[in-house]
mmCIF file of C-alpha atoms in Angstrom:
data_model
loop_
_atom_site.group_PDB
_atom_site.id
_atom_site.type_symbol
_atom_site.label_atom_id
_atom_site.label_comp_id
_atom_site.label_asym_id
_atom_site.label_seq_id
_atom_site.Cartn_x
_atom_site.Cartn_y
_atom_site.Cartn_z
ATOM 1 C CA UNK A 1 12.091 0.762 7.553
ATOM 2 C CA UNK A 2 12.058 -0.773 4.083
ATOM 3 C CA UNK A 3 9.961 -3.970 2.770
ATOM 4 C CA UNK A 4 10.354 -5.724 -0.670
ATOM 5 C CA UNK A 5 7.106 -7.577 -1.708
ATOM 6 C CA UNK A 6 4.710 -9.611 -4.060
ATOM 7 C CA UNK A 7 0.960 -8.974 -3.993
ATOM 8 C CA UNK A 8 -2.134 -9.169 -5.951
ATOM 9 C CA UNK A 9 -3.599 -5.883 -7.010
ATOM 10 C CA UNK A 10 -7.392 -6.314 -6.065
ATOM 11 C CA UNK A 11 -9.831 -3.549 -6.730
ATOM 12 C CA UNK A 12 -11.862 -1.719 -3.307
ATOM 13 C CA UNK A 13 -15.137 -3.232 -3.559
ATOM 14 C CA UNK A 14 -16.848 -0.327 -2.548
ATOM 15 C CA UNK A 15 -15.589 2.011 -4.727
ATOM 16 C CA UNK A 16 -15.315 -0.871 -7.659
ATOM 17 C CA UNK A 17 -17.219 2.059 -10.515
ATOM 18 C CA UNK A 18 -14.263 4.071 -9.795
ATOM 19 C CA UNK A 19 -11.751 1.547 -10.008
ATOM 20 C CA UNK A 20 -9.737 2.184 -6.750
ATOM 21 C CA UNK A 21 -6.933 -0.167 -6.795
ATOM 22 C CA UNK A 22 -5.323 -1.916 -3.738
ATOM 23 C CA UNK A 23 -2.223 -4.298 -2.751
ATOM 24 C CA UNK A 24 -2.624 -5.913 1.187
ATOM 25 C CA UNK A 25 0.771 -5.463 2.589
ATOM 26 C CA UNK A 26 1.765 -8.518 3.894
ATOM 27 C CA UNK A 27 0.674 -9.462 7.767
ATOM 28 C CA UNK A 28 4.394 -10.095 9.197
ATOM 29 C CA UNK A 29 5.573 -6.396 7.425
ATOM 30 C CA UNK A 30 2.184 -4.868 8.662
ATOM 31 C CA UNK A 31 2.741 -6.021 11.662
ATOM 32 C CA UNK A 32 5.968 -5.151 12.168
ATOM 33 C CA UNK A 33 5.019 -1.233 10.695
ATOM 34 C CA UNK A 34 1.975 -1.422 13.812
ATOM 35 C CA UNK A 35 4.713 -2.350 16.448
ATOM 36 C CA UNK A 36 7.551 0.221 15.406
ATOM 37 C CA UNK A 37 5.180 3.137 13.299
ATOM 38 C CA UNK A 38 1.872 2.581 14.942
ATOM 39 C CA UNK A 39 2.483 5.947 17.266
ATOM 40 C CA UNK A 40 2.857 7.789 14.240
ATOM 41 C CA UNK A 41 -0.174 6.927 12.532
ATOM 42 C CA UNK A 42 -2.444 9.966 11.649
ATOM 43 C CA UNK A 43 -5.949 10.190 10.233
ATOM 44 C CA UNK A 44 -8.205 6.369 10.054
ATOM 45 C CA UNK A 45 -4.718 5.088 10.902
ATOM 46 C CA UNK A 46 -2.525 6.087 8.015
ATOM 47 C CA UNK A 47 1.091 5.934 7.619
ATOM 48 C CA UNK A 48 2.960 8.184 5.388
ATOM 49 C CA UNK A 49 5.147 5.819 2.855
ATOM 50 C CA UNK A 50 7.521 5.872 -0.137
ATOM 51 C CA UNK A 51 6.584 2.987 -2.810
ATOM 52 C CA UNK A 52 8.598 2.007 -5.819
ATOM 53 C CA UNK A 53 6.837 -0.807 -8.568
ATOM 54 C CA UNK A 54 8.911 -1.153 -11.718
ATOM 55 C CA UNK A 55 10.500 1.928 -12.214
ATOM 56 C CA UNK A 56 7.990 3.904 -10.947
ATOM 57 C CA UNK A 57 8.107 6.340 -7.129
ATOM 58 C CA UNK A 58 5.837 8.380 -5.621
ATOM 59 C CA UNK A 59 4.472 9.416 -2.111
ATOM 60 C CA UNK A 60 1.357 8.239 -0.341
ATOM 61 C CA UNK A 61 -0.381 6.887 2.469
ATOM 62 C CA UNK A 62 -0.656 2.896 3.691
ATOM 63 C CA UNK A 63 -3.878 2.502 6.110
ATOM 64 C CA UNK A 64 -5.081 -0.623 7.883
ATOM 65 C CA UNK A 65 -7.657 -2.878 6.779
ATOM 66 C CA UNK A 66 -8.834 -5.105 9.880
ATOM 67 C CA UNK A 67 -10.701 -7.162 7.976
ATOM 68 C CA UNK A 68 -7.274 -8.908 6.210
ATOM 69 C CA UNK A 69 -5.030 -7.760 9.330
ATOM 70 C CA UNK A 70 -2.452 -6.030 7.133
ATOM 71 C CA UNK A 71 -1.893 -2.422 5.781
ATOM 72 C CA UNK A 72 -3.634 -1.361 2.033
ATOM 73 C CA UNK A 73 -1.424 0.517 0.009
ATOM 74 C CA UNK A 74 -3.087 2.210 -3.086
ATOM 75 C CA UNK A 75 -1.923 2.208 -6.359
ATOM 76 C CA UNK A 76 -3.274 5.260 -8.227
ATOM 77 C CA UNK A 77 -3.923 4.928 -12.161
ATOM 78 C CA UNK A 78 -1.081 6.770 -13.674
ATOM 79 C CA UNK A 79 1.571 4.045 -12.019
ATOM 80 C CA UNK A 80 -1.575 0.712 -13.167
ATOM 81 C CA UNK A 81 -0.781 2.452 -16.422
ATOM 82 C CA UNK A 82 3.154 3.162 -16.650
ATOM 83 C CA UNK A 83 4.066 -0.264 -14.936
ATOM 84 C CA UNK A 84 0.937 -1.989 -17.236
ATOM 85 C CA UNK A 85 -0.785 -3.323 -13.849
ATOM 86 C CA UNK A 86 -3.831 -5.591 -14.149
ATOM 87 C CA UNK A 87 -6.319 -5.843 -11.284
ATOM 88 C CA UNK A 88 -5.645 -9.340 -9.981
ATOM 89 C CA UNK A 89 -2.047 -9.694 -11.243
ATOM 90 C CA UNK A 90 0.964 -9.573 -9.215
ATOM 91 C CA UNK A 91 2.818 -6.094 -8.663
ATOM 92 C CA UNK A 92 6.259 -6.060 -6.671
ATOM 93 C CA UNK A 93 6.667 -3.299 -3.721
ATOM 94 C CA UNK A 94 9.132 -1.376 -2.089
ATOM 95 C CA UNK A 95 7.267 -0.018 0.380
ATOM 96 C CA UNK A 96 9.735 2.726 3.071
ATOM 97 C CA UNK A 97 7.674 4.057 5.671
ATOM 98 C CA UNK A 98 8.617 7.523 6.732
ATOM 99 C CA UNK A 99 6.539 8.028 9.860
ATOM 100 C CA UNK A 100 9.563 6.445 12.545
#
């Protein structure tokens, strides 16, 4: 299950001194992930996924965030810095969820 994607990268408010950096999956794909994934979910509700921005891949986790009704996927500093990501500018996702 693959999704292509444009989102703002906002920063976690509560860990905002540390700089933890977010994009909100959009609410059709996260809901779509919920219906077919949701039984595979582990820990707080994570999903193991495969995410590709620029020409940049790596492994982590998407988890849900019920306040915006859609998944967070974090983007850790080393791809903000190869891909030259700004919090509040636009990043485009490939997002492949492995938990199905």
């Amino acid at each position: 299950m693959t999704f292509d994607f444009e989102a703002p990268l906002w920063l976690w408010e509560a860990r905002r001194a540390e700089r933890w950096t977010f994009v909100s999956v959009p609410e059709d794909a996260s809901d779509e992930i919920l219906e077919r994934a949701g039984a595979f979910a582990r820990g707080f509700g994570s999903l193991r996924v495969e995410v590709t921005v620029g020409g940049t891949t790596w492994r982590t986790s998407i988890f849900p965030d019920g306040g915006k009704r859609a998944y967070s996927l974090p983007i850790k500093k080393a791809v903000r810095a190869a891909e030259g990501l700004e919090v509040g500018g636009s990043v485009r996702v490939r997002l492949r969820v492995l938990d199905v």
